[in-house]
Amino acid sequence: MSNEKWRKNVAQLKPYIPGKAIEEVRRELGLEEIIRLASNENPSGPSPKAVEAMQKAIFDSQLYPESTSRELREKLGSMHNIHPDQFLIGNGADNVITLIGTAYINPGDEVIYCTPTFPAYRTITLLMGGTPIEVPLQYDYTYDLDKILEVITEKTKLIFICNPNNPTGTILKEGKLKSFLGKLPLHVIVVLDEAYVEFIEEKDYDDGPNFVKDGFPVIFVRTFSKLYGLAGTRVGYCAASPELMEPIRAVREPFAVNRIAHAGALAALDDEKYKHKIIEENRVEKGKLTKKLQSFGLDVTESHTNFLFVDMRGDVLEMANSLMQEGILIRPCTAWGLPSHARITIGTEEQNKRFISALKKIRKKQTTT
Ligand SMILES: *Cc1c(COP(=O)(O)O)cnc(C)c1O
């Protein structure tokens, strides 16, 4: 069909291709059990307390939710020591990123980020008629801050920084981000996407809340989809100075966060014990899985997240396909232009074992045929 009636900017967009849904693979292959290590979900699910709170909330489904998710903003405010009015809750971090772009990007504005990275930055930039300025990651797969400084012009509006970066799992450390922020011209705003921040173990890591409190022009973005296991319920948020938040609030939908999501997020934050258990399990399994993959001679980038970025040393699409036949879904990085890299979510102990034995099986097949 012709797209001549479409808004011009929409015609440039490519639809986001998510990891295959478990339901879809089950239907296609007739497999009973599918293990999805493709979308960085929490393999243990949300806290049982969050589930209980969500079950209760269902009974009030006839009532619109409180528009600004006040209770959650208050809890996040005391957690980060930032005023609750400086938070905006959205229908997932994706929604929040869209709102930020909608609030700030004028046609012709330049938006800088490194690649490969999370695709939402490019999408919203194009949608708003902005110009994406893409800078390659450094050799160690971290954001190239020096290069970003070099490409800033008067037209630069936003700089997206994904830290830790998806799909590489890498972070900027040793005060690099702070010194970068100190060098920025006044007309530039930084959007710091910290979807995986809770998995970082580095002690000297500077995070978004600290930058906001120190008065830097930073909007930090977080999600309940990864650590808190609420990807299917959709809650994300951002915070920044009152001045930076104002236009974002102006473009938000009044009821983007539903009651059930709100209740789940509140209860998830309260369950500190569960959170620490998930972080610890991820840490242990990440170590084991890294060693195992390295013992196969594969190149595993040091990860500060709940997934691994692995050079599979071969045609990754073919490998992902063979793994799918075994009921294991991983994310080939071909959409990022990487023919041999995969992004593999760290599963439960049992899931990782199943993944490794499936991988052994297909590698054996490859060498014998
Ligand atoms: C998963 C992810 C998001 C989106 O999270 P949702 O809250 O599920 O929309 C945003 N940024 C990065 C880097 C992610 O990996």
Coordinates of C-alpha atoms and ligand atoms in Angstrom, one line a residue:
M1 CA 0.0 0.0 0.0
S2 CA 1.2 3.5 -0.8
N3 CA 2.1 5.6 2.2
E4 CA 1.7 9.0 0.6
K5 CA -1.0 9.9 3.1
W6 CA 1.2 9.2 6.1
R7 CA 2.9 11.9 8.0
K8 CA 6.3 12.2 6.3
N9 CA 8.3 11.3 9.4
V10 CA 6.3 8.1 10.0
A11 CA 7.2 6.7 6.6
Q12 CA 10.9 6.6 7.7
L13 CA 10.3 4.4 10.7
K14 CA 10.8 0.7 10.8
P15 CA 8.6 -1.2 13.2
Y16 CA 10.4 -2.5 16.3
I17 CA 11.0 -6.2 16.1
P18 CA 10.7 -7.6 19.6
G19 CA 12.0 -11.0 20.6
K20 CA 9.7 -13.8 19.6
A21 CA 6.9 -14.3 22.0
I22 CA 6.9 -17.6 23.9
E23 CA 3.3 -18.2 22.7
E24 CA 4.4 -17.8 19.1
V25 CA 7.2 -20.2 19.2
R26 CA 5.1 -22.8 21.1
R27 CA 2.6 -22.6 18.4
E28 CA 5.1 -22.7 15.5
L29 CA 7.2 -25.5 16.8
G30 CA 4.8 -27.4 18.9
L31 CA 7.2 -27.3 21.8
E32 CA 5.8 -27.6 25.3
E33 CA 8.5 -25.7 27.2
I34 CA 10.2 -22.6 25.9
I35 CA 12.9 -20.7 27.7
R36 CA 13.2 -17.1 26.6
L37 CA 16.6 -15.6 27.2
A38 CA 15.9 -12.9 24.5
S39 CA 14.3 -9.9 26.2
N40 CA 16.1 -9.4 29.6
E41 CA 13.1 -10.3 31.6
N42 CA 13.4 -11.4 35.2
P43 CA 13.5 -15.2 35.0
S44 CA 12.0 -15.5 38.5
G45 CA 9.1 -13.2 37.9
P46 CA 7.9 -10.3 40.1
S47 CA 8.0 -10.4 43.9
P48 CA 5.1 -12.5 45.3
K49 CA 4.1 -9.3 47.3
A50 CA 3.8 -7.4 44.0
V51 CA 1.6 -10.2 42.6
E52 CA -0.6 -10.0 45.7
A53 CA -0.9 -6.3 45.5
M54 CA -1.8 -6.5 41.8
Q55 CA -4.5 -9.1 42.4
K56 CA -6.1 -6.8 45.0
A57 CA -6.0 -3.8 42.6
I58 CA -7.9 -5.7 39.9
F59 CA -11.1 -5.3 42.0
D60 CA -11.0 -1.5 41.6
S61 CA -10.6 -1.7 37.8
Q62 CA -13.7 0.4 37.2
L63 CA -11.9 3.4 38.7
Y64 CA -9.5 5.5 36.7
P65 CA -6.1 5.4 38.3
E66 CA -4.7 8.5 40.2
S67 CA -3.4 10.4 37.2
T68 CA 0.1 11.2 38.3
S69 CA 0.8 8.0 40.3
R70 CA 1.4 10.1 43.3
E71 CA 2.1 7.3 45.8
L72 CA 4.7 5.8 43.6
R73 CA 6.3 9.2 43.1
E74 CA 6.4 9.8 46.8
K75 CA 8.1 6.5 47.4
L76 CA 10.6 7.0 44.6
G77 CA 11.2 10.5 46.0
S78 CA 12.2 9.3 49.4
M79 CA 14.2 6.5 47.9
H80 CA 16.3 8.8 45.8
N81 CA 16.1 11.9 48.0
I82 CA 14.6 14.0 45.2
H83 CA 11.2 15.8 45.5
P84 CA 8.3 13.7 44.3
D85 CA 7.1 16.4 41.9
Q86 CA 10.3 15.9 40.0
F87 CA 9.3 12.4 39.0
L88 CA 7.1 11.3 36.1
I89 CA 5.7 7.8 35.9
G90 CA 4.9 6.3 32.5
N91 CA 3.7 3.2 30.8
G92 CA 7.2 1.7 30.7
A93 CA 10.5 3.4 30.1
D94 CA 9.8 3.2 26.4
N95 CA 6.8 5.4 26.9
V96 CA 8.9 7.8 29.0
I97 CA 11.6 8.0 26.3
T98 CA 8.9 8.8 23.8
L99 CA 7.5 11.6 26.0
I100 CA 11.0 13.1 26.5
G101 CA 11.5 13.2 22.7
T102 CA 8.1 14.6 22.2
A103 CA 8.7 17.3 24.7
Y104 CA 12.1 18.4 23.4
I105 CA 12.9 17.5 19.8
N106 CA 12.0 20.2 17.2
P107 CA 12.3 19.4 13.5
G108 CA 15.9 19.8 12.5
D109 CA 17.2 19.3 16.1
E110 CA 20.2 17.0 16.4
V111 CA 20.1 14.1 18.8
I112 CA 23.3 12.2 19.6
Y113 CA 23.8 8.7 20.9
C114 CA 26.2 5.8 20.3
T115 CA 25.5 2.7 18.3
P116 CA 24.8 -0.2 18.8
T117 CA 22.3 0.9 21.5
F118 CA 18.6 0.8 22.4
P119 CA 16.6 1.6 19.2
A120 CA 14.0 3.8 20.8
Y121 CA 16.3 6.9 20.7
R122 CA 16.5 6.7 16.9
T123 CA 12.8 6.1 16.5
I124 CA 11.6 9.1 18.5
T125 CA 14.2 11.4 16.9
L126 CA 13.0 10.5 13.4
L127 CA 9.3 10.7 14.4
M128 CA 9.8 14.2 15.7
G129 CA 11.7 15.2 12.5
G130 CA 15.0 15.5 14.4
T131 CA 18.3 14.3 13.0
P132 CA 19.9 11.3 14.6
I133 CA 23.7 11.7 15.0
E134 CA 25.1 8.2 15.6
V135 CA 28.6 7.7 17.0
P136 CA 30.1 4.2 17.1
L137 CA 30.8 2.7 20.5
Q138 CA 34.5 2.5 21.5
Y139 CA 36.5 -0.7 20.9
D140 CA 35.5 -1.9 24.4
Y141 CA 31.8 -1.3 23.5
T142 CA 31.4 1.7 25.9
Y143 CA 29.9 5.0 24.9
D144 CA 32.5 7.3 23.2
L145 CA 32.0 10.5 25.2
D146 CA 35.0 12.3 23.6
K147 CA 33.6 11.7 20.1
I148 CA 30.1 12.8 21.3
L149 CA 31.6 16.1 22.5
E150 CA 33.2 16.6 19.1
V151 CA 30.0 16.2 17.2
I152 CA 27.9 18.6 19.3
T153 CA 26.7 21.7 17.3
E154 CA 24.3 24.6 18.0
K155 CA 21.6 22.3 16.7
T156 CA 22.2 19.6 19.3
K157 CA 19.2 19.2 21.6
L158 CA 19.5 15.8 23.3
I159 CA 22.2 13.3 24.0
F160 CA 21.0 9.8 24.9
I161 CA 23.4 7.8 27.1
C162 CA 22.4 4.2 27.8
N163 CA 24.3 3.2 30.9
P164 CA 24.7 0.2 31.2
N165 CA 24.4 0.0 27.4
N166 CA 21.9 -2.4 25.8
P167 CA 23.0 -4.7 23.9
T168 CA 26.6 -4.6 25.2
G169 CA 26.1 -4.6 29.0
T170 CA 29.0 -2.1 29.4
I171 CA 29.2 0.9 31.7
L172 CA 31.1 4.2 31.9
K173 CA 33.1 4.3 35.1
E174 CA 35.7 6.3 37.0
G175 CA 33.9 9.6 36.9
K176 CA 33.9 9.6 33.1
L177 CA 30.3 10.6 32.8
K178 CA 30.6 13.3 35.4
S179 CA 33.6 15.0 33.7
F180 CA 31.7 14.7 30.4
L181 CA 28.7 16.5 31.9
G182 CA 30.9 19.2 33.1
K183 CA 32.1 19.9 29.5
L184 CA 28.6 20.2 27.9
P185 CA 27.4 23.5 26.4
L186 CA 24.3 25.0 28.1
H187 CA 21.8 24.2 25.4
V188 CA 22.3 20.4 25.6
I189 CA 20.2 18.0 27.7
V190 CA 21.4 14.5 28.6
V191 CA 18.9 11.6 28.8
L192 CA 20.5 8.9 30.9
D193 CA 18.8 5.6 30.3
E194 CA 19.5 3.4 33.4
A195 CA 17.2 0.5 32.7
Y196 CA 19.7 -1.9 34.2
V197 CA 21.3 0.3 36.9
E198 CA 20.3 -2.0 39.8
F199 CA 22.5 -4.8 38.5
I200 CA 25.7 -2.6 38.6
E201 CA 28.2 -3.7 41.3
E202 CA 30.8 -1.0 40.8
K203 CA 31.1 1.0 44.0
D204 CA 32.2 4.3 42.4
Y205 CA 29.4 4.4 39.8
D206 CA 27.8 7.8 39.4
D207 CA 24.1 7.4 38.9
G208 CA 21.3 9.6 37.6
P209 CA 19.8 10.7 40.9
N210 CA 23.2 12.1 42.0
F211 CA 23.6 14.0 38.7
V212 CA 20.2 15.5 39.2
K213 CA 20.9 16.5 42.8
D214 CA 24.3 18.1 41.7
G215 CA 22.3 20.3 39.2
F216 CA 23.5 18.7 35.9
P217 CA 21.1 18.9 33.0
V218 CA 20.3 15.2 33.2
I219 CA 17.0 13.4 32.9
F220 CA 17.4 9.9 34.1
V221 CA 15.1 7.1 33.0
R222 CA 14.4 3.8 34.9
T223 CA 12.1 0.9 34.6
F224 CA 10.3 -1.8 36.6
S225 CA 10.7 -4.2 33.6
K226 CA 14.1 -5.7 34.3
L227 CA 15.0 -6.1 38.0
Y228 CA 11.5 -5.9 39.3
G229 CA 10.0 -8.4 36.8
L230 CA 7.1 -6.2 35.7
A231 CA 7.8 -6.0 31.9
G232 CA 4.3 -7.3 31.2
T233 CA 2.7 -4.8 33.5
R234 CA 4.6 -1.7 32.1
V235 CA 5.9 0.9 34.6
G236 CA 8.9 3.2 34.0
Y237 CA 9.8 6.7 35.2
C238 CA 12.1 9.6 34.8
A239 CA 13.3 12.4 37.0
A240 CA 15.2 15.7 36.5
S241 CA 15.1 19.3 37.7
P242 CA 11.6 20.9 37.9
E243 CA 12.5 23.0 34.8
L244 CA 13.5 20.0 32.7
M245 CA 10.4 18.0 33.8
E246 CA 7.8 20.7 32.9
P247 CA 7.5 20.1 29.2
I248 CA 7.5 16.3 29.7
R249 CA 4.6 16.6 32.0
A250 CA 2.8 18.7 29.5
V251 CA 2.8 15.9 26.9
R252 CA 2.0 12.9 29.1
E253 CA -1.3 11.1 28.9
P254 CA -3.5 11.5 31.9
F255 CA -3.9 7.8 32.7
A256 CA -0.9 6.1 31.1
V257 CA -0.1 4.1 34.3
N258 CA -2.9 1.7 35.2
R259 CA -4.0 0.8 38.7
I260 CA -2.6 -2.7 38.6
A261 CA 0.8 -1.6 37.4
H262 CA 0.9 1.1 40.0
A263 CA 0.1 -1.3 42.8
G264 CA 2.6 -3.8 41.6
A265 CA 5.4 -1.2 41.3
L266 CA 4.7 0.1 44.9
A267 CA 4.8 -3.4 46.4
A268 CA 7.9 -4.4 44.4
L269 CA 9.8 -1.4 45.8
D270 CA 8.9 -2.4 49.3
D271 CA 10.1 -6.0 48.9
E272 CA 13.8 -5.3 49.5
K273 CA 14.5 -8.8 50.4
Y274 CA 13.3 -10.2 47.1
K275 CA 15.2 -7.6 45.2
H276 CA 18.4 -8.5 46.8
K277 CA 17.8 -12.2 46.2
I278 CA 17.3 -11.5 42.5
I279 CA 20.4 -9.4 42.2
E280 CA 22.4 -12.0 44.0
E281 CA 21.1 -14.9 41.9
N282 CA 21.9 -12.8 38.8
R283 CA 25.4 -12.1 40.0
V284 CA 26.1 -15.8 40.7
E285 CA 24.6 -17.1 37.4
K286 CA 26.2 -14.4 35.4
G287 CA 29.6 -15.6 36.7
K288 CA 28.9 -19.2 35.9
L289 CA 27.4 -18.6 32.5
T290 CA 30.3 -16.3 31.5
K291 CA 32.9 -18.9 32.5
K292 CA 31.0 -21.7 30.7
L293 CA 30.7 -19.7 27.4
Q294 CA 34.4 -18.7 27.7
S295 CA 35.3 -22.4 28.1
F296 CA 33.8 -22.9 24.6
G297 CA 36.2 -20.3 23.3
L298 CA 33.5 -17.6 23.0
D299 CA 34.2 -14.0 23.6
V300 CA 32.0 -12.6 26.5
T301 CA 32.0 -8.9 27.2
E302 CA 32.1 -8.0 30.9
S303 CA 28.4 -7.4 31.8
H304 CA 27.0 -5.0 34.4
T305 CA 23.4 -6.1 33.6
N306 CA 21.2 -9.2 33.6
F307 CA 22.3 -10.3 30.1
L308 CA 25.6 -11.2 28.3
F309 CA 26.9 -9.8 25.0
V310 CA 28.6 -12.7 23.3
D311 CA 30.5 -13.2 20.1
M312 CA 29.3 -16.6 19.1
R313 CA 32.0 -16.9 16.4
G314 CA 29.7 -18.0 13.7
D315 CA 26.5 -17.1 12.0
V316 CA 24.4 -16.1 14.9
L317 CA 21.1 -16.2 13.1
E318 CA 21.7 -19.8 12.3
M319 CA 22.7 -20.5 15.8
A320 CA 19.7 -18.7 17.3
N321 CA 17.5 -20.8 14.9
S322 CA 19.0 -24.1 16.0
L323 CA 18.6 -23.1 19.6
M324 CA 15.0 -22.2 19.0
Q325 CA 14.4 -25.7 17.7
E326 CA 15.6 -26.8 21.2
G327 CA 13.2 -24.5 22.9
I328 CA 15.7 -21.8 23.8
L329 CA 15.3 -18.2 22.6
I330 CA 18.3 -15.8 22.5
R331 CA 18.6 -12.4 20.8
P332 CA 20.8 -12.4 17.7
C333 CA 22.4 -8.9 17.3
T334 CA 21.9 -8.8 13.5
A335 CA 19.4 -6.0 13.7
W336 CA 22.3 -3.9 15.2
G337 CA 24.5 -5.0 12.2
L338 CA 26.4 -7.5 14.2
P339 CA 26.5 -10.9 12.3
S340 CA 28.1 -13.0 15.1
H341 CA 27.0 -11.4 18.4
A342 CA 24.1 -12.5 20.6
R343 CA 22.5 -10.9 23.6
I344 CA 21.6 -13.6 26.1
T345 CA 19.5 -12.9 29.2
I346 CA 20.8 -14.6 32.3
G347 CA 18.2 -17.1 33.3
T348 CA 17.6 -19.2 36.4
E349 CA 20.2 -21.8 37.2
E350 CA 18.0 -24.5 35.6
Q351 CA 17.4 -22.4 32.5
N352 CA 21.1 -21.6 32.0
K353 CA 21.9 -25.3 32.3
R354 CA 19.3 -26.1 29.6
F355 CA 20.7 -23.4 27.4
I356 CA 24.3 -24.6 27.8
S357 CA 23.4 -28.2 27.0
A358 CA 21.4 -27.1 24.0
L359 CA 24.3 -25.0 22.9
K360 CA 26.7 -28.0 23.3
K361 CA 24.4 -30.1 21.2
I362 CA 24.2 -27.7 18.3
R363 CA 27.9 -27.0 18.4
K364 CA 28.6 -30.7 18.2
K365 CA 26.2 -31.0 15.2
Q366 CA 28.0 -28.1 13.5
T367 CA 31.5 -29.7 13.8
T368 CA 30.3 -33.2 12.7
T369 CA 28.5 -32.0 9.6
Ligands
LIG1 C1 14.2 -2.7 28.4 C2 14.8 -1.3 28.2 C3 13.9 -0.2 28.2 C4 12.4 -0.3 28.2 O1 11.9 -0.7 29.3 P1 10.3 -0.7 29.5 O2 10.1 -0.1 30.8 O3 9.9 -2.2 29.4 O4 9.7 0.1 28.4 C5 14.5 1.1 28.1 N1 15.8 1.2 27.9 C6 16.6 0.1 27.8 C7 18.1 0.3 27.7 C8 16.1 -1.2 28.0 O5 16.9 -2.2 27.8

